Amino acid sequence: MKTFSDIANEGIGKLATYEPGRPIEEVARELGIEDPASIIKLASNENALGTSPKAVAAMRGAATEMYRYPDGGAYYLKQALAGRLKLEETQLLHVNGSNEALELLGHVFLGPGANVVMAEYAFIVYRLIAAGCRSDVVSVPMRELTHDLPAMLEAITPDTRIVFVSNPNNPTGTMVDGAEIERFMDKVPDHVVTCFDEAYVELLPPEMQPDTLRYVREGRKVVVTRTFSKTFGLAGLRIGYVAAPAECISLLNRVRQPFNVNAMAMVAAIAALDDTEHVANTVAMVRDGLDYLEREFLDMGLSYVPAVANFILVETASAARPTAGRKVFEALQRKGIIVRAMDGYGLPAYVRVTVGTRDENERLVRALRELLTG
Ligand SMILES: *Cc1c(COP(=O)(O)O)cnc(C)c1O
């Protein structure tokens, strides 16, 4: 008798299941902790300041309207984004978290025989999308855990359809700047779509934000994906957007679900765009938190990867301290602190820590000191 796996598409059974940051309630149940509020989660790069208050107010106001289907064209959201980003509404698409954008790109551009070019330690979802579309991955070594764009150019083959650039990159917390991107764009062949995944871009000082939207306005083969999950604090709602030339948006539109983004998410996202105070507070908290964590890691003799977004890779294993990242992840979890183990990414010596509030960061540092020196 055939099994489901026999019937399934080739290679699906061999895919690793994505291991997300563990939910607080799940860890509380497992550890038998009565009060989930005593657990802190620094594992999914969420906004430690919480949901945008303007978004909360807007959602309260919209709660009674949820018997209606959402606006499948996301008119008001696109209008709000177009004005801010100086794009046409036809150059924008609303998506159910930017992960959906990556999947839509797969549906449109990938298939058997095609490949995607990505950096070795770039966002792992690109691999899952490629595998799901039965395409190959060309995995390009990084330089100091940073995208090596010249090497990625070299790695492009006639079968390459998409180059993914996660910028800033999760999980390494590094980025490539506008000048490096410009040199890449000068040489990238015409048969390739370059996707800049900019999930953290709003956290960068404006002068550090590469102007990739310019390529969209110029009609280059560029797709920019962004999200409300991180800086705007709406990860639970699942909403993001794509900026790309209109022809590309039109193709992506054909493969999405008619109501891919829910009505509550759109209401919240529009309000969050206006919440400049929440964004400014978030940026300030992240800068301050990164400074603090880097100082403390140095003081503990831990190496880390200098970070630009709201998370940092810290190396917990070394000759002097042979403590693998997963061990540290487990030990911290027993102390009610959830971080992310990195062995799934091929970085077993590290844990990834999301920048939290001052209190959360201090708790993490105390726990790390106990673990590593005790
Ligand atoms: C968090 C993240 C995303 C966004 O995910 P959503 O689906 O929008 O929640 C996309 N890319 C990278 C690199 C990320 O870290």
Coordinates of C-alpha atoms and ligand atoms in Angstrom, one line a residue:
M1 CA 0.0 0.0 0.0
K2 CA 1.2 3.5 -0.8
T3 CA 2.0 5.9 2.0
F4 CA 1.2 9.7 1.9
S5 CA 5.0 10.2 1.5
D6 CA 5.0 8.0 -1.6
I7 CA 2.3 10.2 -3.1
A8 CA 3.8 13.5 -2.0
N9 CA 6.1 15.5 -4.2
E10 CA 9.7 14.5 -4.3
G11 CA 11.8 15.9 -1.5
I12 CA 9.0 17.1 0.8
G13 CA 9.5 14.3 3.3
K14 CA 13.2 15.3 3.6
L15 CA 12.4 19.0 4.4
A16 CA 13.2 20.1 7.9
T17 CA 10.1 21.6 9.7
Y18 CA 10.8 25.3 10.5
E19 CA 11.5 25.6 14.2
P20 CA 10.0 28.9 15.3
G21 CA 10.7 30.8 18.6
R22 CA 8.9 28.9 21.3
P23 CA 5.6 30.5 22.6
I24 CA 5.7 31.6 26.2
E25 CA 2.6 29.5 27.1
E26 CA 4.1 26.4 25.6
V27 CA 7.3 26.8 27.7
A28 CA 5.2 27.5 30.8
R29 CA 3.2 24.3 30.3
E30 CA 6.4 22.3 29.7
L31 CA 8.2 23.6 32.8
G32 CA 5.1 23.6 35.0
I33 CA 5.5 27.4 35.6
E34 CA 2.2 28.8 37.0
D35 CA 2.7 32.3 35.9
P36 CA 3.5 32.7 32.2
A37 CA 4.2 36.4 32.9
S38 CA 7.4 35.4 34.7
I39 CA 8.8 34.1 31.4
I40 CA 10.5 36.4 28.9
K41 CA 10.7 35.7 25.2
L42 CA 13.7 37.1 23.3
A43 CA 13.4 34.6 20.5
S44 CA 11.4 35.9 17.5
N45 CA 12.7 39.5 17.0
E46 CA 9.3 40.8 18.1
N47 CA 9.0 44.4 19.3
A48 CA 9.6 44.4 23.1
L49 CA 7.6 47.6 23.5
G50 CA 4.6 45.8 22.3
T51 CA 1.8 46.6 19.8
S52 CA 1.6 50.1 18.5
P53 CA -1.0 51.9 20.8
K54 CA -2.5 53.6 17.8
A55 CA -3.0 50.2 16.2
V56 CA -4.7 48.9 19.4
A57 CA -7.1 51.8 19.4
A58 CA -7.9 51.4 15.7
M59 CA -8.6 47.6 16.2
R60 CA -10.9 48.3 19.1
G61 CA -12.9 50.6 16.9
A62 CA -13.1 48.1 14.1
A63 CA -14.0 45.0 16.1
T64 CA -17.7 45.1 15.3
E65 CA -17.1 45.2 11.5
M66 CA -15.4 41.8 11.4
Y67 CA -18.5 40.0 9.9
R68 CA -17.5 41.6 6.5
Y69 CA -14.9 40.2 4.2
P70 CA -11.8 42.3 4.0
D71 CA -11.1 44.6 1.0
G72 CA -9.3 42.1 -1.2
G73 CA -7.5 45.0 -3.0
A74 CA -6.3 46.6 0.3
Y75 CA -7.2 50.1 -1.1
Y76 CA -6.6 52.2 2.0
L77 CA -3.4 50.4 3.0
K78 CA -1.9 50.7 -0.4
Q79 CA -2.9 54.4 -0.5
A80 CA -1.2 55.0 2.9
L81 CA 1.9 53.1 1.8
A82 CA 2.1 54.7 -1.7
G83 CA 2.1 58.2 -0.2
R84 CA 4.8 57.4 2.3
L85 CA 7.1 55.4 -0.1
K86 CA 6.6 57.6 -3.2
L87 CA 5.3 54.6 -5.2
E88 CA 2.2 54.0 -7.3
E89 CA -0.5 51.8 -5.8
T90 CA 0.1 49.4 -8.7
Q91 CA 3.7 48.9 -7.4
L92 CA 2.4 47.6 -4.1
L93 CA 0.9 44.3 -2.8
H94 CA -0.4 43.5 0.6
V95 CA 0.6 40.1 2.0
N96 CA -0.1 37.9 5.0
G97 CA 3.3 38.6 6.6
S98 CA 6.3 39.0 4.3
N99 CA 6.7 35.2 4.4
E100 CA 3.7 35.1 2.1
A101 CA 5.5 37.4 -0.3
L102 CA 8.4 34.9 -0.4
E103 CA 6.0 32.1 -1.1
L104 CA 4.2 34.0 -3.9
L105 CA 7.6 34.7 -5.5
G106 CA 8.1 31.0 -5.5
H107 CA 4.8 30.3 -7.1
V108 CA 5.5 32.8 -9.8
F109 CA 9.1 32.3 -10.6
L110 CA 10.3 28.9 -9.3
G111 CA 9.7 25.3 -10.4
P112 CA 11.7 22.2 -11.2
G113 CA 15.0 23.0 -13.0
A114 CA 15.2 26.6 -11.5
N115 CA 17.4 27.7 -8.7
V116 CA 17.6 30.4 -6.1
V117 CA 20.9 32.1 -5.1
M118 CA 21.1 33.0 -1.4
A119 CA 23.8 33.5 1.3
E120 CA 24.7 30.5 3.4
Y121 CA 23.3 31.9 6.7
A122 CA 20.5 34.0 5.3
F123 CA 16.9 33.7 6.4
I124 CA 16.1 30.0 6.3
V125 CA 12.6 30.4 4.8
Y126 CA 14.2 30.9 1.3
R127 CA 15.3 27.3 1.5
L128 CA 11.9 26.1 2.4
I129 CA 10.3 28.0 -0.4
A130 CA 12.8 26.7 -2.9
A131 CA 12.3 23.1 -1.8
G132 CA 8.5 23.5 -1.7
C133 CA 8.7 24.6 -5.4
R134 CA 11.1 21.8 -6.2
S135 CA 13.9 24.2 -7.1
D136 CA 17.5 24.1 -6.2
V137 CA 19.4 26.4 -3.8
V138 CA 22.8 27.8 -4.6
S139 CA 24.1 28.6 -1.2
V140 CA 26.9 31.2 -1.2
P141 CA 29.5 31.4 1.6
M142 CA 29.3 34.7 3.6
R143 CA 32.2 37.1 4.5
E144 CA 32.3 37.7 8.2
L145 CA 28.7 36.5 8.4
T146 CA 27.7 39.2 5.9
H147 CA 26.2 38.7 2.4
D148 CA 29.1 38.5 -0.1
L149 CA 27.3 40.2 -3.1
P150 CA 30.2 39.8 -5.6
A151 CA 30.3 36.1 -4.8
M152 CA 26.5 35.9 -5.2
L153 CA 26.8 37.5 -8.6
E154 CA 29.4 34.8 -9.6
A155 CA 27.0 32.1 -8.4
I156 CA 24.2 33.1 -10.7
T157 CA 23.6 30.4 -13.4
P158 CA 21.3 30.4 -16.5
D159 CA 18.7 28.6 -14.3
T160 CA 18.7 31.2 -11.5
R161 CA 15.4 32.9 -11.2
I162 CA 15.6 34.7 -7.8
V163 CA 18.5 36.1 -5.7
F164 CA 17.4 36.6 -2.1
V165 CA 19.2 39.3 -0.1
S166 CA 18.0 39.5 3.5
N167 CA 19.0 43.0 4.5
P168 CA 19.6 43.4 7.4
N169 CA 20.0 39.6 7.6
N170 CA 18.3 37.4 10.0
P171 CA 19.9 35.6 11.9
T172 CA 23.3 37.2 11.6
G173 CA 22.2 40.8 12.2
T174 CA 24.6 42.1 9.5
M175 CA 23.8 44.2 6.4
V176 CA 25.1 45.3 3.0
D177 CA 25.0 49.0 2.2
G178 CA 23.6 51.0 -0.7
A179 CA 26.9 51.2 -2.5
E180 CA 27.5 47.5 -2.4
I181 CA 23.9 47.0 -3.6
E182 CA 24.5 49.5 -6.4
R183 CA 27.6 47.5 -7.6
F184 CA 25.5 44.4 -7.5
M185 CA 22.6 46.0 -9.5
D186 CA 25.1 47.2 -12.1
K187 CA 26.0 43.6 -13.0
V188 CA 23.0 41.4 -12.2
P189 CA 21.9 39.6 -15.3
D190 CA 18.5 40.4 -16.9
H191 CA 17.0 37.0 -16.3
V192 CA 17.2 37.2 -12.5
V193 CA 14.8 38.8 -10.0
T194 CA 16.5 40.2 -6.9
C195 CA 14.5 40.1 -3.8
F196 CA 15.5 42.5 -1.0
D197 CA 13.9 41.2 2.2
E198 CA 13.8 44.3 4.4
A199 CA 12.0 43.1 7.5
Y200 CA 14.1 45.3 9.8
V201 CA 14.8 48.3 7.6
E202 CA 12.8 50.8 9.7
L203 CA 15.1 50.2 12.6
L204 CA 18.1 51.6 10.7
P205 CA 19.0 55.3 10.9
P206 CA 17.6 56.8 7.6
E207 CA 21.1 57.4 6.2
M208 CA 21.8 53.7 6.5
Q209 CA 18.7 52.5 4.7
P210 CA 19.6 51.4 1.2
D211 CA 17.3 53.1 -1.3
T212 CA 16.1 49.9 -3.0
L213 CA 12.7 51.4 -3.7
R214 CA 14.5 53.5 -6.3
Y215 CA 15.0 50.4 -8.4
V216 CA 11.3 49.6 -8.2
R217 CA 10.5 53.1 -9.5
E218 CA 13.1 52.6 -12.3
G219 CA 11.3 49.4 -13.3
R220 CA 14.4 47.2 -12.5
K221 CA 13.8 43.5 -11.7
V222 CA 13.7 44.1 -8.0
V223 CA 11.2 43.0 -5.4
V224 CA 11.3 44.6 -1.9
T225 CA 9.5 42.8 0.9
R226 CA 8.6 44.5 4.2
T227 CA 6.6 43.6 7.2
F228 CA 4.6 45.1 10.1
S229 CA 5.8 42.2 12.3
K230 CA 8.9 43.7 13.7
T231 CA 9.3 47.5 14.1
F232 CA 5.5 48.1 14.1
G233 CA 4.8 45.3 16.7
L234 CA 2.1 43.4 14.7
A235 CA 3.6 40.0 14.3
G236 CA 0.5 38.2 15.5
L237 CA -1.7 39.8 12.9
R238 CA 0.4 38.6 9.9
I239 CA 0.7 41.6 7.6
G240 CA 3.4 42.9 5.3
Y241 CA 3.8 44.3 1.8
V242 CA 5.7 44.0 -1.4
A243 CA 7.1 46.8 -3.5
A244 CA 7.9 45.9 -7.1
P245 CA 7.3 47.2 -10.7
A246 CA 3.6 46.9 -11.6
E247 CA 4.1 44.0 -14.0
C248 CA 5.6 41.9 -11.3
I249 CA 2.9 42.9 -8.8
S250 CA 0.3 41.9 -11.4
L251 CA 1.8 38.4 -11.6
L252 CA 2.0 38.0 -7.8
N253 CA -1.6 39.1 -7.6
R254 CA -2.7 36.1 -9.7
V255 CA -1.3 33.5 -7.3
R256 CA -2.5 35.0 -4.0
Q257 CA -5.7 34.1 -2.2
P258 CA -8.5 36.6 -2.8
F259 CA -8.6 37.6 0.9
N260 CA -5.0 36.9 1.9
V261 CA -4.8 39.7 4.5
N262 CA -7.5 40.0 7.2
A263 CA -9.5 43.1 7.8
M264 CA -8.2 43.6 11.4
A265 CA -4.6 43.5 10.2
M266 CA -5.2 46.2 7.6
V267 CA -6.9 48.5 10.1
A268 CA -4.0 48.0 12.5
A269 CA -1.3 48.4 9.9
I270 CA -2.7 51.7 8.6
A271 CA -2.8 53.1 12.2
A272 CA 0.7 51.8 13.0
L273 CA 2.1 53.6 10.0
D274 CA 1.0 56.8 11.7
D275 CA 2.4 55.9 15.0
T276 CA 5.7 57.7 14.6
E277 CA 6.1 57.9 18.3
H278 CA 5.9 54.2 18.8
V279 CA 8.4 53.6 16.0
A280 CA 10.8 56.3 17.5
N281 CA 10.6 54.7 20.9
T282 CA 11.2 51.3 19.4
V283 CA 14.3 52.5 17.6
A284 CA 15.7 54.1 20.7
M285 CA 15.0 51.0 22.8
V286 CA 16.8 48.8 20.3
R287 CA 19.8 51.0 20.0
D288 CA 20.1 51.3 23.8
G289 CA 19.6 47.6 24.3
L290 CA 22.2 46.6 21.7
D291 CA 24.7 48.9 23.3
Y292 CA 24.0 47.4 26.6
L293 CA 24.2 43.8 25.4
E294 CA 27.4 44.3 23.5
R295 CA 29.0 45.9 26.5
E296 CA 28.0 43.0 28.8
F297 CA 29.0 40.3 26.3
L298 CA 32.4 41.9 26.0
D299 CA 32.7 42.1 29.7
M300 CA 31.8 38.3 29.9
G301 CA 34.4 37.5 27.3
L302 CA 31.7 36.4 24.8
S303 CA 32.1 37.1 21.1
Y304 CA 29.2 38.5 19.2
V305 CA 28.4 39.6 15.7
P306 CA 28.0 43.4 15.6
A307 CA 24.3 43.9 14.9
V308 CA 22.2 46.5 13.2
A309 CA 18.7 45.2 13.8
N310 CA 16.8 44.2 17.0
F311 CA 18.7 40.9 17.6
I312 CA 22.2 39.7 18.1
L313 CA 24.1 36.5 17.6
V314 CA 26.3 35.7 20.6
E315 CA 28.9 32.9 20.5
T316 CA 28.5 30.8 23.6
A317 CA 30.9 28.0 22.6
S318 CA 34.6 28.5 22.5
A319 CA 37.7 26.5 23.5
A320 CA 37.5 28.0 27.0
R321 CA 33.8 27.5 27.2
P322 CA 32.7 24.4 25.3
T323 CA 29.0 25.2 25.8
A324 CA 27.1 24.7 22.6
G325 CA 24.4 27.1 21.7
R326 CA 21.6 24.6 22.2
K327 CA 22.8 23.8 25.7
V328 CA 22.7 27.5 26.6
F329 CA 19.3 27.8 24.9
E330 CA 18.0 24.9 27.1
A331 CA 19.5 26.2 30.3
L332 CA 18.2 29.7 29.8
Q333 CA 14.7 28.2 29.1
R334 CA 14.8 26.5 32.5
K335 CA 15.4 30.0 33.9
G336 CA 12.3 31.3 32.1
I337 CA 14.2 33.0 29.3
I338 CA 13.4 31.9 25.7
V339 CA 16.2 32.7 23.1
R340 CA 16.9 30.9 19.8
A341 CA 19.3 28.0 19.3
M342 CA 21.0 28.3 15.9
D343 CA 22.0 24.7 15.1
G344 CA 19.1 24.5 12.5
Y345 CA 21.0 27.3 10.7
G346 CA 24.3 25.5 10.9
L347 CA 25.6 27.9 13.5
P348 CA 25.6 25.6 16.6
A349 CA 28.1 27.7 18.6
Y350 CA 25.7 30.6 18.8
V351 CA 22.4 31.7 20.3
R352 CA 20.3 34.5 18.8
V353 CA 18.9 37.0 21.3
T354 CA 16.2 39.5 20.5
V355 CA 16.8 42.9 22.1
G356 CA 14.2 43.3 24.9
T357 CA 13.3 46.0 27.3
R358 CA 15.9 47.2 29.8
D359 CA 14.6 44.8 32.4
E360 CA 14.5 41.8 30.1
N361 CA 18.0 42.5 28.8
E362 CA 19.3 42.7 32.4
R363 CA 17.6 39.4 33.3
L364 CA 19.2 37.7 30.3
V365 CA 22.7 39.1 31.2
R366 CA 22.3 37.9 34.8
A367 CA 21.2 34.4 33.7
L368 CA 24.1 34.2 31.2
R369 CA 26.6 35.2 33.8
E370 CA 25.3 32.5 36.2
L371 CA 25.4 29.9 33.5
L372 CA 28.8 30.7 32.1
T373 CA 30.7 31.5 35.2
G374 CA 28.8 29.5 37.8
Ligands
LIG1 C1 10.8 38.2 10.6 C2 11.3 38.2 9.2 C3 10.4 38.2 8.2 C4 9.0 38.5 8.3 O1 8.1 37.7 8.6 P1 6.6 38.0 8.6 O2 6.1 36.9 7.8 O3 6.4 39.4 7.9 O4 6.2 38.0 10.0 C5 10.9 38.2 6.9 N1 12.2 38.1 6.6 C6 13.1 38.1 7.6 C7 14.5 38.1 7.3 C8 12.7 38.1 9.0 O5 13.6 38.0 9.9

